[in-house]
Coordinates of N, CA, C and O in Angstrom, one line a residue:
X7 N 11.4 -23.9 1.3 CA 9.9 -23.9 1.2 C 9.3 -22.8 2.0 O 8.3 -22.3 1.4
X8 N 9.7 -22.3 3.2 CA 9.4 -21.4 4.2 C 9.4 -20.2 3.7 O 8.6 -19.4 4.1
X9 N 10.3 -20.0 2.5 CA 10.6 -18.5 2.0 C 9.7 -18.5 0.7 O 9.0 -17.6 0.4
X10 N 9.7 -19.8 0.0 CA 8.9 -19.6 -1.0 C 7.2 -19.5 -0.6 O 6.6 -18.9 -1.4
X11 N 6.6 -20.0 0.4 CA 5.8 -19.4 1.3 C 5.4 -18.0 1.4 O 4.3 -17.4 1.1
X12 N 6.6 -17.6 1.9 CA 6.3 -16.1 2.1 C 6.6 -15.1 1.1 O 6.3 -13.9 1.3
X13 N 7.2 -15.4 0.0 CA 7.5 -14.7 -1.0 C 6.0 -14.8 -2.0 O 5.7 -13.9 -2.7
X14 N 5.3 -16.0 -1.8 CA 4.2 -16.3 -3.2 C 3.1 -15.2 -1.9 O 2.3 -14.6 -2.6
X15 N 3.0 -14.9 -0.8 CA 1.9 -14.4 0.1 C 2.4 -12.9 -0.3 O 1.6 -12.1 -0.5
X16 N 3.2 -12.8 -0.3 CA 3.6 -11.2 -0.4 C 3.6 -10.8 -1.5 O 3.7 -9.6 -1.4
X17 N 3.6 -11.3 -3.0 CA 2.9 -10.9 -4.5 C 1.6 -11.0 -4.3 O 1.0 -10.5 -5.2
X18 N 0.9 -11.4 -3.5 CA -0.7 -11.9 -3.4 C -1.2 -11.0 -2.8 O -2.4 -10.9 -3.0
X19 N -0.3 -10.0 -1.8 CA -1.1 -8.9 -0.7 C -0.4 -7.6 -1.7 O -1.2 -6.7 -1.9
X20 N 1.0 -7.6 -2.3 CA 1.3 -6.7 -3.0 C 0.3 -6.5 -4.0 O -0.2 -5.4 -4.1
X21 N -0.3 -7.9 -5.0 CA -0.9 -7.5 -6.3 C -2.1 -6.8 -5.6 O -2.7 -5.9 -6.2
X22 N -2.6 -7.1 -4.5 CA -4.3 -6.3 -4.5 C -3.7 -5.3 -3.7 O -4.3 -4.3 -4.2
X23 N -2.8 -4.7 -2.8 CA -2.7 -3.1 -2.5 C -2.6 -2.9 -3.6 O -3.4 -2.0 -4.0
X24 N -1.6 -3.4 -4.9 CA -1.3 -2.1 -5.9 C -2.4 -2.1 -7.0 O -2.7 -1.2 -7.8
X25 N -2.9 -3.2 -6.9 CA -4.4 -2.9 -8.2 C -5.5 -1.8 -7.5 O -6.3 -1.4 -8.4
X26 N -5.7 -1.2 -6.4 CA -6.4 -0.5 -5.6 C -5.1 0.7 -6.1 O -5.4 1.3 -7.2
X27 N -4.1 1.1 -5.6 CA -3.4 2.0 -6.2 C -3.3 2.5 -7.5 O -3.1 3.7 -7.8
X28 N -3.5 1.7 -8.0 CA -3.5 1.7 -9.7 C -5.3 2.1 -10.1 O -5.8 3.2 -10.4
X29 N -5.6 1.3 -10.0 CA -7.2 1.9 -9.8 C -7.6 3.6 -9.4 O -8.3 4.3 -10.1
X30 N -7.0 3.9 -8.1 CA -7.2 4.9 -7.8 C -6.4 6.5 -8.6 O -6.8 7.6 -8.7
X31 N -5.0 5.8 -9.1 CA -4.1 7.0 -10.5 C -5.2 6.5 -12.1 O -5.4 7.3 -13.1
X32 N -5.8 5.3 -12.1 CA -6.6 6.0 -13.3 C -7.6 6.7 -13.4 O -7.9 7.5 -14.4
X33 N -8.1 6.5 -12.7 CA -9.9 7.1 -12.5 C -9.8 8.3 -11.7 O -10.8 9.0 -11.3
X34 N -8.6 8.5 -11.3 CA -8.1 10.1 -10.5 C -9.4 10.1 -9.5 O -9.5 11.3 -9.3
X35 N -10.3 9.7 -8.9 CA -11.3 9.1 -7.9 C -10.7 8.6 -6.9 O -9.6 8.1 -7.0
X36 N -11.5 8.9 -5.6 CA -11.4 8.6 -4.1 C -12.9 7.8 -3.8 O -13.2 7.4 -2.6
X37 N -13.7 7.5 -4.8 CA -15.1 7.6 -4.7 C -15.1 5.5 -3.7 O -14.0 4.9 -4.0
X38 N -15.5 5.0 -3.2 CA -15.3 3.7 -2.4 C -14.0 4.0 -1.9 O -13.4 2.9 -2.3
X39 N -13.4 4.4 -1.6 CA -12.2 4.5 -0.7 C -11.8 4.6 0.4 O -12.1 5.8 0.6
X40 N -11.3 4.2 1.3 CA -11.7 5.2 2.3 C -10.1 5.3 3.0 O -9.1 4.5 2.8
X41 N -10.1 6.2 3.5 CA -8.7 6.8 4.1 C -8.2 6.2 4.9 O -7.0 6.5 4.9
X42 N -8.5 5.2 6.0 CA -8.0 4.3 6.7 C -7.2 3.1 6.0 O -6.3 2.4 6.5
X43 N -7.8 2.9 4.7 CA -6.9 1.7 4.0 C -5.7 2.0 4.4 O -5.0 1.4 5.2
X44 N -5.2 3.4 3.3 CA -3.8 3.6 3.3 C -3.2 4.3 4.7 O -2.0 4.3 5.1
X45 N -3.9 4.8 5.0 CA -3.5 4.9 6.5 C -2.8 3.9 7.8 O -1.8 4.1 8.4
X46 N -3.9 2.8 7.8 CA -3.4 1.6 8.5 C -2.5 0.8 7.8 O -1.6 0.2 8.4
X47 N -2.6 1.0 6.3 CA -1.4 0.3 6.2 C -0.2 0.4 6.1 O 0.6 -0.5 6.0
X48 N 0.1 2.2 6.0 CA 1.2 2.7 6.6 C 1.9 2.3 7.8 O 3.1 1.9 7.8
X49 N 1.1 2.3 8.9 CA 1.1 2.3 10.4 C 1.6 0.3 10.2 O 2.3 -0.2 11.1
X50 N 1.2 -0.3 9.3 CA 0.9 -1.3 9.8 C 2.5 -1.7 9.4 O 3.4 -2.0 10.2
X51 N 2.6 -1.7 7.8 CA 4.1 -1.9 7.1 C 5.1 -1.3 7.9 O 6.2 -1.9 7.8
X52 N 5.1 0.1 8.7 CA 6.2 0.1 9.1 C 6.6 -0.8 10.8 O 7.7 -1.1 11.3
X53 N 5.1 -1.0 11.1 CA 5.7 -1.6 12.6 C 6.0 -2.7 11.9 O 7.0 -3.3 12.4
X54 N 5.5 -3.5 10.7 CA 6.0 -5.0 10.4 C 7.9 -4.8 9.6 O 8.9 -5.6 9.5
X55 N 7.7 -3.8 9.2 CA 9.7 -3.2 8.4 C 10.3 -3.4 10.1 O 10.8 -4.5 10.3
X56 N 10.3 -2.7 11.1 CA 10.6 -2.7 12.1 C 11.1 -4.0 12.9 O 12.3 -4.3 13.2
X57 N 9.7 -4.9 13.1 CA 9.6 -6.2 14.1 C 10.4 -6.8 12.8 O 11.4 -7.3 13.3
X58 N 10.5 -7.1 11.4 CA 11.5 -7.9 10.9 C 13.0 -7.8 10.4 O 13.7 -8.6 9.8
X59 N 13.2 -6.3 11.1 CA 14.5 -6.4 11.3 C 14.9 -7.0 12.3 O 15.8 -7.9 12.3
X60 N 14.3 -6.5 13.4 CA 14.6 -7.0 14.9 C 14.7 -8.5 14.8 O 15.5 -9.1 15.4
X61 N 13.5 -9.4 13.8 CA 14.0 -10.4 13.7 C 14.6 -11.5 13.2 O 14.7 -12.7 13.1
X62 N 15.1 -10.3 12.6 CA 16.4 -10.9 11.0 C 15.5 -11.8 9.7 O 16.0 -12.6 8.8
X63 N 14.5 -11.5 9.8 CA 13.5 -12.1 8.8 C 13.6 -11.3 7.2 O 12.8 -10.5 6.8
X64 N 14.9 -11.8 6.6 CA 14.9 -10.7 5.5 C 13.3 -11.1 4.3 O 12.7 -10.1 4.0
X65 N 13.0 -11.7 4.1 CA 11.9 -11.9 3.1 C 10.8 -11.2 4.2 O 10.3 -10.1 3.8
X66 N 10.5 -11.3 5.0 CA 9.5 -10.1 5.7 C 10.2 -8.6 5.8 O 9.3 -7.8 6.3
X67 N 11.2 -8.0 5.7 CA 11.8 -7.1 5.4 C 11.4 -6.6 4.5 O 10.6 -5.6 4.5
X68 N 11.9 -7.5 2.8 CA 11.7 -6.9 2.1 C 10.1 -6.9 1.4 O 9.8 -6.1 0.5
X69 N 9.5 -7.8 2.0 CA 8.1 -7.8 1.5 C 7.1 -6.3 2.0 O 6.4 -5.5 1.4
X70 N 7.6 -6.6 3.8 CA 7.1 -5.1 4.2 C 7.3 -3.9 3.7 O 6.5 -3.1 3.7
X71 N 8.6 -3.7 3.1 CA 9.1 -2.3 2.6 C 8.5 -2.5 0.9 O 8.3 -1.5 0.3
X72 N 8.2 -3.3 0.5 CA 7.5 -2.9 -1.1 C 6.2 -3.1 -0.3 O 5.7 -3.8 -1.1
X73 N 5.5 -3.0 0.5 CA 4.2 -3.1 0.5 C 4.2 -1.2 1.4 O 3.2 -0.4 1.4
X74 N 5.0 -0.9 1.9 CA 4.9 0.6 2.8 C 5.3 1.2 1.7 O 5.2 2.4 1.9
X75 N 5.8 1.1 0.6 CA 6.3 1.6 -0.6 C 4.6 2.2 -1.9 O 4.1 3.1 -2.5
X76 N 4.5 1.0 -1.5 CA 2.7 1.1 -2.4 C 1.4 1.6 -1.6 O 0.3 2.0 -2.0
X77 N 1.9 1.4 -0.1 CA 1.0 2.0 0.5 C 1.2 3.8 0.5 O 0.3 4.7 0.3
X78 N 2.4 4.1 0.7 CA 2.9 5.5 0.5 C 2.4 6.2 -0.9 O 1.9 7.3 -0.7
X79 N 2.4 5.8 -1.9 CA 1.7 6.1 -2.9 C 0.8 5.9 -3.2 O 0.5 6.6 -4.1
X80 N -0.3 4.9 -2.7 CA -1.8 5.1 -2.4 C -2.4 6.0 -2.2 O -3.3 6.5 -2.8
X81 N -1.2 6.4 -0.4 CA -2.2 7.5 0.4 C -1.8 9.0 -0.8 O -2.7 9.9 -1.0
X82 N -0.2 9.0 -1.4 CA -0.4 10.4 -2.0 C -1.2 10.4 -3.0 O -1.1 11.5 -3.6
X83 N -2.0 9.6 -3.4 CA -2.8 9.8 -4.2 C -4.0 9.9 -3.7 O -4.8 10.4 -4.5
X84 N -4.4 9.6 -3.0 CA -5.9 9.4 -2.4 C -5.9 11.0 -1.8 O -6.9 11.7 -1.5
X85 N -4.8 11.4 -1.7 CA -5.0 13.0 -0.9 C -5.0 13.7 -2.2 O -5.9 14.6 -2.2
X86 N -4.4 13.6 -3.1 CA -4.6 14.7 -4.4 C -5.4 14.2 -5.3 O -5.2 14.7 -6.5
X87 N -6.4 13.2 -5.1 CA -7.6 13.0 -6.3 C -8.7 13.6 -5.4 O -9.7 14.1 -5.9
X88 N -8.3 13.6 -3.3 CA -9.5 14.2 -2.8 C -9.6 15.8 -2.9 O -10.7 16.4 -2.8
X89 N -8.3 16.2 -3.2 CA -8.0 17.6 -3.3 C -8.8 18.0 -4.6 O -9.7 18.9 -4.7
X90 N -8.4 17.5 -5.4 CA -8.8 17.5 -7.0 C -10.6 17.6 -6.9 O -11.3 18.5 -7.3
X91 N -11.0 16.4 -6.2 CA -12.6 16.3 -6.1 C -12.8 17.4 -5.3 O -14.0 17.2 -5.6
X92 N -12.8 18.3 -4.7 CA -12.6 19.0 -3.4 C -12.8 20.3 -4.0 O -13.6 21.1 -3.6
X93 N -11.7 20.2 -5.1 CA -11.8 21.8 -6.3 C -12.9 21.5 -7.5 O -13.3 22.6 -8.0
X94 N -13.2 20.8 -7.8 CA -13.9 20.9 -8.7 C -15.8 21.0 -7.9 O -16.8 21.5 -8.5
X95 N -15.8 20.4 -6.7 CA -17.3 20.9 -6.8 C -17.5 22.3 -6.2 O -18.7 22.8 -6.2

């Protein structure tokens, strides 16, 4: 029950980073975004990949690394739709 817990919390935090991700590759837009999202959550998923190896917590393992996986492609997109916006005006 413990893991099913943490497995249904981690589709629930995965589905809204990646609908923001997704959102952000269609509309090629930075426009409400702001750069600390995918920033912190970089910083955040890897100290949490980290603290759950240390604490043998494989379902927080693998939940952190697909969430620093979606966060990593966030931020490369939030940098080349800002670039994109950046050249065009």
């Amino acid at each position: 029950m413990t893991n099913l817990i943490g497995w249904c919390s981690t589709l629930i935090l995965l589905f809204t980073v990646s609908s923001q991700v997704y959102e952000q590759w269609r509309t090629r837009s930075v426009r409400g975004v702001s750069h600390w999202l995918f920033t912190g959550q970089l910083a955040a998923s890897t100290g949490f990949v980290i603290y759950s190896v240390l604490q043998g917590d494989w379902v927080f393992v693998a939940s952190n690394v697909m969430l620093l996986v979606t966060a990593l492609v966030g931020q490369v997109l939030f940098l080349r739709n800002r670039r994109r916006s950046s050249n065009s005006e």
